[in-house]
């Protein structure tokens, strides 16, 4: 059998000790696709990663909802209802819909910068998560967001508890304490959301937010059943701020470590309206360098750095034959370091994303939001949130790391690539020096 090469001295033990280092070693020593253990393969470069994510018939995504339907509900939504729910969500999450609501996103980003106390070290991920949760929940639920935000925060806590590394991998049917906690928080969120749905339907004022889009009848399927609406919203609610929070940590760290890049962002952000609510998609489009910086950080440190797929049948990948039932780990972290796609791939260089002959454009060159049929639904929303958060923070502050020989944070890889413990200090920026010169 034509199998991918096995990484010398590799295996799950080495992988568990340092997954990022082992992933880089696999890329350097084995190339496009390599074998971690029998039946477990890593797609390490842009081409194979893009192929796996795009060929859903050969490499399907295993159904593993973080918030499965609650027992005692009126039934699990059918496959058709799930497709209808996805299409309805996307009406509110596609790029055009996000562009039309930039003025609702920008105030939360500006408030994050305004709230940052100067002259003291701040735990970044906690502050960013609170800000991004406020933005994301408001984008989904508009005027009903304040009442739902506390329940969304507890949903996130339930996810944190559930995915925490454990010595034992319990079968899904075992009611572990973490799973019972998740169920309680999911039920509380659903109970808080149900009267909102019923009130909107009874009044006929469905709203222009994502929930409103889901309540609008489809010309093909008619209205979604209430349970199909409620079933899909816990997961998308947490998703609006979970991965963006991980990304924000890396972005803010890079603003601190690359002050010239931060100055350029600040100069660009100086053109934003004084009233953040007056921000439009045209203003967002003008933040070209800021968007390039965000994309460059996401390239180097994709929040979802490893994605899992299984082969549905014997299939080929990068010239190798994989048996049915094999596990394929898609690694955007190493794909983004593919020198065939990115010159000087380990170097932080936002300019690579600006228009020009060197701008990366090939399939698989940027996989931070996935690609193919299971690509991130909220990619446009996440980019808008992160771009505006970056711009407002750089316009108002200069960031720095606490003094000391060692970084004051850890890098975790279990659920996503994150910087827990990251602390940064802000000093007020001189507005005159932030302008182009």
JSON list of C-alpha atoms in Angstrom, two decimals, residues 186-378:
[
{"chain": "A", "resi": 186, "resn": "UNK", "atom": "CA", "xyz": [-28.07, 25.03, 27.45]},
{"chain": "A", "resi": 187, "resn": "UNK", "atom": "CA", "xyz": [-31.54, 24.61, 28.97]},
{"chain": "A", "resi": 188, "resn": "UNK", "atom": "CA", "xyz": [-31.26, 27.96, 30.74]},
{"chain": "A", "resi": 189, "resn": "UNK", "atom": "CA", "xyz": [-30.26, 29.70, 27.51]},
{"chain": "A", "resi": 190, "resn": "UNK", "atom": "CA", "xyz": [-33.08, 28.01, 25.60]},
{"chain": "A", "resi": 191, "resn": "UNK", "atom": "CA", "xyz": [-35.62, 28.93, 28.29]},
{"chain": "A", "resi": 192, "resn": "UNK", "atom": "CA", "xyz": [-34.50, 32.56, 28.09]},
{"chain": "A", "resi": 193, "resn": "UNK", "atom": "CA", "xyz": [-34.64, 32.59, 24.30]},
{"chain": "A", "resi": 194, "resn": "UNK", "atom": "CA", "xyz": [-37.98, 30.82, 23.84]},
{"chain": "A", "resi": 195, "resn": "UNK", "atom": "CA", "xyz": [-40.18, 33.76, 24.98]},
{"chain": "A", "resi": 196, "resn": "UNK", "atom": "CA", "xyz": [-38.16, 36.09, 22.72]},
{"chain": "A", "resi": 197, "resn": "UNK", "atom": "CA", "xyz": [-38.96, 33.87, 19.73]},
{"chain": "A", "resi": 198, "resn": "UNK", "atom": "CA", "xyz": [-42.64, 33.64, 20.64]},
{"chain": "A", "resi": 199, "resn": "UNK", "atom": "CA", "xyz": [-42.96, 37.38, 21.24]},
{"chain": "A", "resi": 200, "resn": "UNK", "atom": "CA", "xyz": [-41.42, 38.21, 17.88]},
{"chain": "A", "resi": 201, "resn": "UNK", "atom": "CA", "xyz": [-43.62, 35.73, 16.07]},
{"chain": "A", "resi": 202, "resn": "UNK", "atom": "CA", "xyz": [-46.78, 36.93, 17.83]},
{"chain": "A", "resi": 203, "resn": "UNK", "atom": "CA", "xyz": [-46.06, 40.60, 17.12]},
{"chain": "A", "resi": 204, "resn": "UNK", "atom": "CA", "xyz": [-44.91, 40.06, 13.54]},
{"chain": "A", "resi": 205, "resn": "UNK", "atom": "CA", "xyz": [-41.82, 42.19, 14.27]},
{"chain": "A", "resi": 206, "resn": "UNK", "atom": "CA", "xyz": [-39.25, 39.53, 13.47]},
{"chain": "A", "resi": 207, "resn": "UNK", "atom": "CA", "xyz": [-36.22, 41.85, 13.41]},
{"chain": "A", "resi": 208, "resn": "UNK", "atom": "CA", "xyz": [-33.35, 42.27, 10.96]},
{"chain": "A", "resi": 209, "resn": "UNK", "atom": "CA", "xyz": [-30.81, 40.39, 13.07]},
{"chain": "A", "resi": 210, "resn": "UNK", "atom": "CA", "xyz": [-29.79, 36.76, 12.66]},
{"chain": "A", "resi": 211, "resn": "UNK", "atom": "CA", "xyz": [-32.66, 35.54, 14.82]},
{"chain": "A", "resi": 212, "resn": "UNK", "atom": "CA", "xyz": [-35.07, 37.53, 12.66]},
{"chain": "A", "resi": 213, "resn": "UNK", "atom": "CA", "xyz": [-33.68, 35.91, 9.53]},
{"chain": "A", "resi": 214, "resn": "UNK", "atom": "CA", "xyz": [-34.26, 32.48, 11.06]},
{"chain": "A", "resi": 215, "resn": "UNK", "atom": "CA", "xyz": [-37.87, 33.33, 11.88]},
{"chain": "A", "resi": 216, "resn": "UNK", "atom": "CA", "xyz": [-38.68, 34.39, 8.32]},
{"chain": "A", "resi": 217, "resn": "UNK", "atom": "CA", "xyz": [-40.51, 31.66, 6.35]},
{"chain": "A", "resi": 218, "resn": "UNK", "atom": "CA", "xyz": [-38.65, 30.14, 3.42]},
{"chain": "A", "resi": 219, "resn": "UNK", "atom": "CA", "xyz": [-40.44, 30.15, 0.08]},
{"chain": "A", "resi": 220, "resn": "UNK", "atom": "CA", "xyz": [-39.45, 26.50, -0.27]},
{"chain": "A", "resi": 221, "resn": "UNK", "atom": "CA", "xyz": [-39.78, 25.11, 3.27]},
{"chain": "A", "resi": 222, "resn": "UNK", "atom": "CA", "xyz": [-42.05, 27.56, 5.04]},
{"chain": "A", "resi": 223, "resn": "UNK", "atom": "CA", "xyz": [-41.32, 28.59, 8.64]},
{"chain": "A", "resi": 224, "resn": "UNK", "atom": "CA", "xyz": [-38.81, 26.74, 10.77]},
{"chain": "A", "resi": 225, "resn": "UNK", "atom": "CA", "xyz": [-40.31, 24.90, 13.74]},
{"chain": "A", "resi": 226, "resn": "UNK", "atom": "CA", "xyz": [-39.56, 26.58, 17.04]},
{"chain": "A", "resi": 227, "resn": "UNK", "atom": "CA", "xyz": [-37.33, 23.74, 18.21]},
{"chain": "A", "resi": 228, "resn": "UNK", "atom": "CA", "xyz": [-35.27, 23.90, 15.01]},
{"chain": "A", "resi": 229, "resn": "UNK", "atom": "CA", "xyz": [-34.60, 27.58, 15.71]},
{"chain": "A", "resi": 230, "resn": "UNK", "atom": "CA", "xyz": [-33.74, 27.00, 19.36]},
{"chain": "A", "resi": 231, "resn": "UNK", "atom": "CA", "xyz": [-31.61, 23.93, 18.60]},
{"chain": "A", "resi": 232, "resn": "UNK", "atom": "CA", "xyz": [-29.15, 25.78, 16.39]},
{"chain": "A", "resi": 233, "resn": "UNK", "atom": "CA", "xyz": [-28.60, 28.96, 18.40]},
{"chain": "A", "resi": 234, "resn": "UNK", "atom": "CA", "xyz": [-26.52, 27.90, 21.44]},
{"chain": "A", "resi": 235, "resn": "UNK", "atom": "CA", "xyz": [-23.64, 26.76, 19.24]},
{"chain": "A", "resi": 236, "resn": "UNK", "atom": "CA", "xyz": [-23.64, 29.77, 16.92]},
{"chain": "A", "resi": 237, "resn": "UNK", "atom": "CA", "xyz": [-23.93, 32.12, 19.92]},
{"chain": "A", "resi": 238, "resn": "UNK", "atom": "CA", "xyz": [-20.73, 30.80, 21.50]},
{"chain": "A", "resi": 239, "resn": "UNK", "atom": "CA", "xyz": [-19.02, 30.66, 18.10]},
{"chain": "A", "resi": 240, "resn": "UNK", "atom": "CA", "xyz": [-19.47, 34.40, 17.55]},
{"chain": "A", "resi": 241, "resn": "UNK", "atom": "CA", "xyz": [-16.93, 35.16, 20.28]},
{"chain": "A", "resi": 242, "resn": "UNK", "atom": "CA", "xyz": [-14.98, 31.99, 21.13]},
{"chain": "A", "resi": 243, "resn": "UNK", "atom": "CA", "xyz": [-12.50, 31.73, 18.24]},
{"chain": "A", "resi": 244, "resn": "UNK", "atom": "CA", "xyz": [-12.40, 35.54, 17.79]},
{"chain": "A", "resi": 245, "resn": "UNK", "atom": "CA", "xyz": [-11.27, 35.81, 21.42]},
{"chain": "A", "resi": 246, "resn": "UNK", "atom": "CA", "xyz": [-8.35, 33.47, 20.77]},
{"chain": "A", "resi": 247, "resn": "UNK", "atom": "CA", "xyz": [-7.50, 35.50, 17.66]},
{"chain": "A", "resi": 248, "resn": "UNK", "atom": "CA", "xyz": [-7.73, 38.80, 19.54]},
{"chain": "A", "resi": 249, "resn": "UNK", "atom": "CA", "xyz": [-5.12, 37.64, 22.03]},
{"chain": "A", "resi": 250, "resn": "UNK", "atom": "CA", "xyz": [-2.60, 36.98, 19.25]},
{"chain": "A", "resi": 251, "resn": "UNK", "atom": "CA", "xyz": [-3.48, 40.23, 17.43]},
{"chain": "A", "resi": 252, "resn": "UNK", "atom": "CA", "xyz": [-3.05, 42.41, 20.51]},
{"chain": "A", "resi": 253, "resn": "UNK", "atom": "CA", "xyz": [0.21, 40.66, 21.34]},
{"chain": "A", "resi": 254, "resn": "UNK", "atom": "CA", "xyz": [1.49, 41.51, 17.85]},
{"chain": "A", "resi": 255, "resn": "UNK", "atom": "CA", "xyz": [0.47, 45.16, 18.28]},
{"chain": "A", "resi": 256, "resn": "UNK", "atom": "CA", "xyz": [2.66, 45.18, 21.39]},
{"chain": "A", "resi": 257, "resn": "UNK", "atom": "CA", "xyz": [5.60, 43.40, 19.74]},
{"chain": "A", "resi": 258, "resn": "UNK", "atom": "CA", "xyz": [5.49, 45.32, 16.45]},
{"chain": "A", "resi": 259, "resn": "UNK", "atom": "CA", "xyz": [5.06, 49.00, 17.33]},
{"chain": "A", "resi": 260, "resn": "UNK", "atom": "CA", "xyz": [5.71, 50.24, 13.78]},
{"chain": "A", "resi": 261, "resn": "UNK", "atom": "CA", "xyz": [2.88, 48.07, 12.49]},
{"chain": "A", "resi": 262, "resn": "UNK", "atom": "CA", "xyz": [0.70, 49.33, 15.35]},
{"chain": "A", "resi": 263, "resn": "UNK", "atom": "CA", "xyz": [1.54, 52.93, 14.38]},
{"chain": "A", "resi": 264, "resn": "UNK", "atom": "CA", "xyz": [0.45, 52.23, 10.83]},
{"chain": "A", "resi": 265, "resn": "UNK", "atom": "CA", "xyz": [-2.84, 50.78, 12.07]},
{"chain": "A", "resi": 266, "resn": "UNK", "atom": "CA", "xyz": [-3.36, 53.83, 14.29]},
{"chain": "A", "resi": 267, "resn": "UNK", "atom": "CA", "xyz": [-2.74, 56.19, 11.38]},
{"chain": "A", "resi": 268, "resn": "UNK", "atom": "CA", "xyz": [-5.29, 54.32, 9.28]},
{"chain": "A", "resi": 269, "resn": "UNK", "atom": "CA", "xyz": [-7.81, 54.27, 12.14]},
{"chain": "A", "resi": 270, "resn": "UNK", "atom": "CA", "xyz": [-7.56, 58.04, 12.57]},
{"chain": "A", "resi": 271, "resn": "UNK", "atom": "CA", "xyz": [-9.98, 58.37, 9.64]},
{"chain": "A", "resi": 272, "resn": "UNK", "atom": "CA", "xyz": [-12.76, 56.46, 11.42]},
{"chain": "A", "resi": 273, "resn": "UNK", "atom": "CA", "xyz": [-15.79, 58.53, 12.48]},
{"chain": "A", "resi": 274, "resn": "UNK", "atom": "CA", "xyz": [-15.72, 60.09, 15.95]},
{"chain": "A", "resi": 275, "resn": "UNK", "atom": "CA", "xyz": [-19.09, 58.42, 16.55]},
{"chain": "A", "resi": 276, "resn": "UNK", "atom": "CA", "xyz": [-18.46, 54.67, 16.10]},
{"chain": "A", "resi": 277, "resn": "UNK", "atom": "CA", "xyz": [-22.14, 54.11, 15.24]},
{"chain": "A", "resi": 278, "resn": "UNK", "atom": "CA", "xyz": [-21.58, 56.17, 12.09]},
{"chain": "A", "resi": 279, "resn": "UNK", "atom": "CA", "xyz": [-19.04, 53.63, 10.81]},
{"chain": "A", "resi": 280, "resn": "UNK", "atom": "CA", "xyz": [-19.98, 52.13, 7.45]},
{"chain": "A", "resi": 281, "resn": "UNK", "atom": "CA", "xyz": [-18.66, 49.34, 5.27]},
{"chain": "A", "resi": 282, "resn": "UNK", "atom": "CA", "xyz": [-16.79, 52.01, 3.27]},
{"chain": "A", "resi": 283, "resn": "UNK", "atom": "CA", "xyz": [-14.85, 52.95, 6.42]},
{"chain": "A", "resi": 284, "resn": "UNK", "atom": "CA", "xyz": [-14.12, 49.29, 7.06]},
{"chain": "A", "resi": 285, "resn": "UNK", "atom": "CA", "xyz": [-12.89, 48.82, 3.48]},
{"chain": "A", "resi": 286, "resn": "UNK", "atom": "CA", "xyz": [-10.45, 51.70, 3.97]},
{"chain": "A", "resi": 287, "resn": "UNK", "atom": "CA", "xyz": [-8.75, 49.83, 6.83]},
{"chain": "A", "resi": 288, "resn": "UNK", "atom": "CA", "xyz": [-6.69, 47.90, 4.30]},
{"chain": "A", "resi": 289, "resn": "UNK", "atom": "CA", "xyz": [-3.48, 47.58, 6.30]},
{"chain": "A", "resi": 290, "resn": "UNK", "atom": "CA", "xyz": [-5.42, 46.75, 9.47]},
{"chain": "A", "resi": 291, "resn": "UNK", "atom": "CA", "xyz": [-7.22, 43.94, 7.67]},
{"chain": "A", "resi": 292, "resn": "UNK", "atom": "CA", "xyz": [-3.89, 42.74, 6.28]},
{"chain": "A", "resi": 293, "resn": "UNK", "atom": "CA", "xyz": [-2.43, 42.70, 9.80]},
{"chain": "A", "resi": 294, "resn": "UNK", "atom": "CA", "xyz": [-5.38, 40.70, 11.11]},
{"chain": "A", "resi": 295, "resn": "UNK", "atom": "CA", "xyz": [-5.05, 38.19, 8.26]},
{"chain": "A", "resi": 296, "resn": "UNK", "atom": "CA", "xyz": [-1.31, 37.89, 8.83]},
{"chain": "A", "resi": 297, "resn": "UNK", "atom": "CA", "xyz": [-1.76, 37.13, 12.53]},
{"chain": "A", "resi": 298, "resn": "UNK", "atom": "CA", "xyz": [-4.49, 34.61, 11.67]},
{"chain": "A", "resi": 299, "resn": "UNK", "atom": "CA", "xyz": [-2.12, 33.03, 9.15]},
{"chain": "A", "resi": 300, "resn": "UNK", "atom": "CA", "xyz": [0.63, 32.60, 11.69]},
{"chain": "A", "resi": 301, "resn": "UNK", "atom": "CA", "xyz": [-1.63, 31.62, 14.59]},
{"chain": "A", "resi": 302, "resn": "UNK", "atom": "CA", "xyz": [-4.94, 30.24, 13.29]},
{"chain": "A", "resi": 303, "resn": "UNK", "atom": "CA", "xyz": [-7.34, 29.92, 16.26]},
{"chain": "A", "resi": 304, "resn": "UNK", "atom": "CA", "xyz": [-8.58, 26.58, 14.90]},
{"chain": "A", "resi": 305, "resn": "UNK", "atom": "CA", "xyz": [-5.15, 25.26, 14.05]},
{"chain": "A", "resi": 306, "resn": "UNK", "atom": "CA", "xyz": [-6.14, 21.59, 13.67]},
{"chain": "A", "resi": 307, "resn": "UNK", "atom": "CA", "xyz": [-9.32, 20.14, 12.11]},
{"chain": "A", "resi": 308, "resn": "UNK", "atom": "CA", "xyz": [-10.36, 16.50, 12.11]},
{"chain": "A", "resi": 309, "resn": "UNK", "atom": "CA", "xyz": [-11.92, 14.54, 9.25]},
{"chain": "A", "resi": 310, "resn": "UNK", "atom": "CA", "xyz": [-12.45, 10.82, 8.57]},
{"chain": "A", "resi": 311, "resn": "UNK", "atom": "CA", "xyz": [-12.30, 9.06, 5.23]},
{"chain": "A", "resi": 312, "resn": "UNK", "atom": "CA", "xyz": [-15.69, 7.74, 4.12]},
{"chain": "A", "resi": 313, "resn": "UNK", "atom": "CA", "xyz": [-14.14, 5.29, 1.66]},
{"chain": "A", "resi": 314, "resn": "UNK", "atom": "CA", "xyz": [-10.71, 4.37, 0.30]},
{"chain": "A", "resi": 315, "resn": "UNK", "atom": "CA", "xyz": [-9.40, 7.53, -1.27]},
{"chain": "A", "resi": 316, "resn": "UNK", "atom": "CA", "xyz": [-6.26, 9.23, -2.50]},
{"chain": "A", "resi": 317, "resn": "UNK", "atom": "CA", "xyz": [-4.61, 12.28, -1.04]},
{"chain": "A", "resi": 318, "resn": "UNK", "atom": "CA", "xyz": [-1.45, 13.88, -2.42]},
{"chain": "A", "resi": 319, "resn": "UNK", "atom": "CA", "xyz": [-0.64, 10.65, -4.28]},
{"chain": "A", "resi": 320, "resn": "UNK", "atom": "CA", "xyz": [-1.14, 8.41, -1.23]},
{"chain": "A", "resi": 321, "resn": "UNK", "atom": "CA", "xyz": [-3.91, 5.86, -0.65]},
{"chain": "A", "resi": 322, "resn": "UNK", "atom": "CA", "xyz": [-5.87, 6.11, 2.61]},
{"chain": "A", "resi": 323, "resn": "UNK", "atom": "CA", "xyz": [-8.15, 3.35, 3.89]},
{"chain": "A", "resi": 324, "resn": "UNK", "atom": "CA", "xyz": [-11.79, 3.97, 4.72]},
{"chain": "A", "resi": 325, "resn": "UNK", "atom": "CA", "xyz": [-12.20, 5.07, 8.32]},
{"chain": "A", "resi": 326, "resn": "UNK", "atom": "CA", "xyz": [-8.80, 6.73, 8.53]},
{"chain": "A", "resi": 327, "resn": "UNK", "atom": "CA", "xyz": [-8.46, 9.90, 10.55]},
{"chain": "A", "resi": 328, "resn": "UNK", "atom": "CA", "xyz": [-7.02, 12.93, 8.76]},
{"chain": "A", "resi": 329, "resn": "UNK", "atom": "CA", "xyz": [-5.79, 15.88, 10.82]},
{"chain": "A", "resi": 330, "resn": "UNK", "atom": "CA", "xyz": [-5.91, 19.03, 8.70]},
{"chain": "A", "resi": 331, "resn": "UNK", "atom": "CA", "xyz": [-3.28, 21.46, 9.97]},
{"chain": "A", "resi": 332, "resn": "UNK", "atom": "CA", "xyz": [-3.75, 25.10, 8.90]},
{"chain": "A", "resi": 333, "resn": "UNK", "atom": "CA", "xyz": [-0.87, 26.01, 11.24]},
{"chain": "A", "resi": 334, "resn": "UNK", "atom": "CA", "xyz": [1.67, 24.23, 9.03]},
{"chain": "A", "resi": 335, "resn": "UNK", "atom": "CA", "xyz": [-0.21, 24.85, 5.78]},
{"chain": "A", "resi": 336, "resn": "UNK", "atom": "CA", "xyz": [0.22, 28.56, 6.41]},
{"chain": "A", "resi": 337, "resn": "UNK", "atom": "CA", "xyz": [3.96, 27.95, 6.69]},
{"chain": "A", "resi": 338, "resn": "UNK", "atom": "CA", "xyz": [4.14, 26.35, 3.26]},
{"chain": "A", "resi": 339, "resn": "UNK", "atom": "CA", "xyz": [6.95, 28.22, 1.51]},
{"chain": "A", "resi": 340, "resn": "UNK", "atom": "CA", "xyz": [5.36, 27.44, -1.83]},
{"chain": "A", "resi": 341, "resn": "UNK", "atom": "CA", "xyz": [2.43, 29.66, -0.83]},
{"chain": "A", "resi": 342, "resn": "UNK", "atom": "CA", "xyz": [4.10, 32.29, 1.39]},
{"chain": "A", "resi": 343, "resn": "UNK", "atom": "CA", "xyz": [7.53, 33.83, 0.94]},
{"chain": "A", "resi": 344, "resn": "UNK", "atom": "CA", "xyz": [9.42, 33.90, 4.25]},
{"chain": "A", "resi": 345, "resn": "UNK", "atom": "CA", "xyz": [6.54, 31.97, 5.83]},
{"chain": "A", "resi": 346, "resn": "UNK", "atom": "CA", "xyz": [7.64, 32.38, 9.46]},
{"chain": "A", "resi": 347, "resn": "UNK", "atom": "CA", "xyz": [8.04, 36.13, 9.20]},
{"chain": "A", "resi": 348, "resn": "UNK", "atom": "CA", "xyz": [5.30, 38.52, 10.38]},
{"chain": "A", "resi": 349, "resn": "UNK", "atom": "CA", "xyz": [4.73, 40.67, 7.30]},
{"chain": "A", "resi": 350, "resn": "UNK", "atom": "CA", "xyz": [1.19, 42.08, 6.90]},
{"chain": "A", "resi": 351, "resn": "UNK", "atom": "CA", "xyz": [2.17, 43.70, 3.60]},
{"chain": "A", "resi": 352, "resn": "UNK", "atom": "CA", "xyz": [2.01, 40.27, 1.94]},
{"chain": "A", "resi": 353, "resn": "UNK", "atom": "CA", "xyz": [-1.81, 40.55, 1.94]},
{"chain": "A", "resi": 354, "resn": "UNK", "atom": "CA", "xyz": [-1.98, 43.90, 0.19]},
{"chain": "A", "resi": 355, "resn": "UNK", "atom": "CA", "xyz": [-2.65, 43.93, -3.54]},
{"chain": "A", "resi": 356, "resn": "UNK", "atom": "CA", "xyz": [0.42, 43.13, -5.54]},
{"chain": "A", "resi": 357, "resn": "UNK", "atom": "CA", "xyz": [2.17, 40.30, -7.36]},
{"chain": "A", "resi": 358, "resn": "UNK", "atom": "CA", "xyz": [3.26, 38.71, -4.09]},
{"chain": "A", "resi": 359, "resn": "UNK", "atom": "CA", "xyz": [-0.19, 38.65, -2.49]},
{"chain": "A", "resi": 360, "resn": "UNK", "atom": "CA", "xyz": [-1.12, 35.03, -1.62]},
{"chain": "A", "resi": 361, "resn": "UNK", "atom": "CA", "xyz": [-4.08, 33.86, -3.69]},
{"chain": "A", "resi": 362, "resn": "UNK", "atom": "CA", "xyz": [-3.82, 30.11, -4.22]},
{"chain": "A", "resi": 363, "resn": "UNK", "atom": "CA", "xyz": [-6.26, 27.54, -2.77]},
{"chain": "A", "resi": 364, "resn": "UNK", "atom": "CA", "xyz": [-5.21, 26.70, 0.76]},
{"chain": "A", "resi": 365, "resn": "UNK", "atom": "CA", "xyz": [-3.15, 29.87, 1.19]},
{"chain": "A", "resi": 366, "resn": "UNK", "atom": "CA", "xyz": [-5.46, 31.01, 4.00]},
{"chain": "A", "resi": 367, "resn": "UNK", "atom": "CA", "xyz": [-7.42, 28.44, 6.00]},
{"chain": "A", "resi": 368, "resn": "UNK", "atom": "CA", "xyz": [-8.03, 30.20, 9.32]},
{"chain": "A", "resi": 369, "resn": "UNK", "atom": "CA", "xyz": [-11.78, 30.05, 8.64]},
{"chain": "A", "resi": 370, "resn": "UNK", "atom": "CA", "xyz": [-11.63, 26.69, 6.90]},
{"chain": "A", "resi": 371, "resn": "UNK", "atom": "CA", "xyz": [-12.93, 26.26, 3.38]},
{"chain": "A", "resi": 372, "resn": "UNK", "atom": "CA", "xyz": [-15.41, 24.13, 1.50]},
{"chain": "A", "resi": 373, "resn": "UNK", "atom": "CA", "xyz": [-18.89, 23.14, 2.68]},
{"chain": "A", "resi": 374, "resn": "UNK", "atom": "CA", "xyz": [-17.93, 23.30, 6.37]},
{"chain": "A", "resi": 375, "resn": "UNK", "atom": "CA", "xyz": [-16.10, 26.61, 6.28]},
{"chain": "A", "resi": 376, "resn": "UNK", "atom": "CA", "xyz": [-16.78, 29.03, 9.13]},
{"chain": "A", "resi": 377, "resn": "UNK", "atom": "CA", "xyz": [-20.25, 30.57, 8.82]},
{"chain": "A", "resi": 378, "resn": "UNK", "atom": "CA", "xyz": [-19.20, 33.66, 10.71]}
]
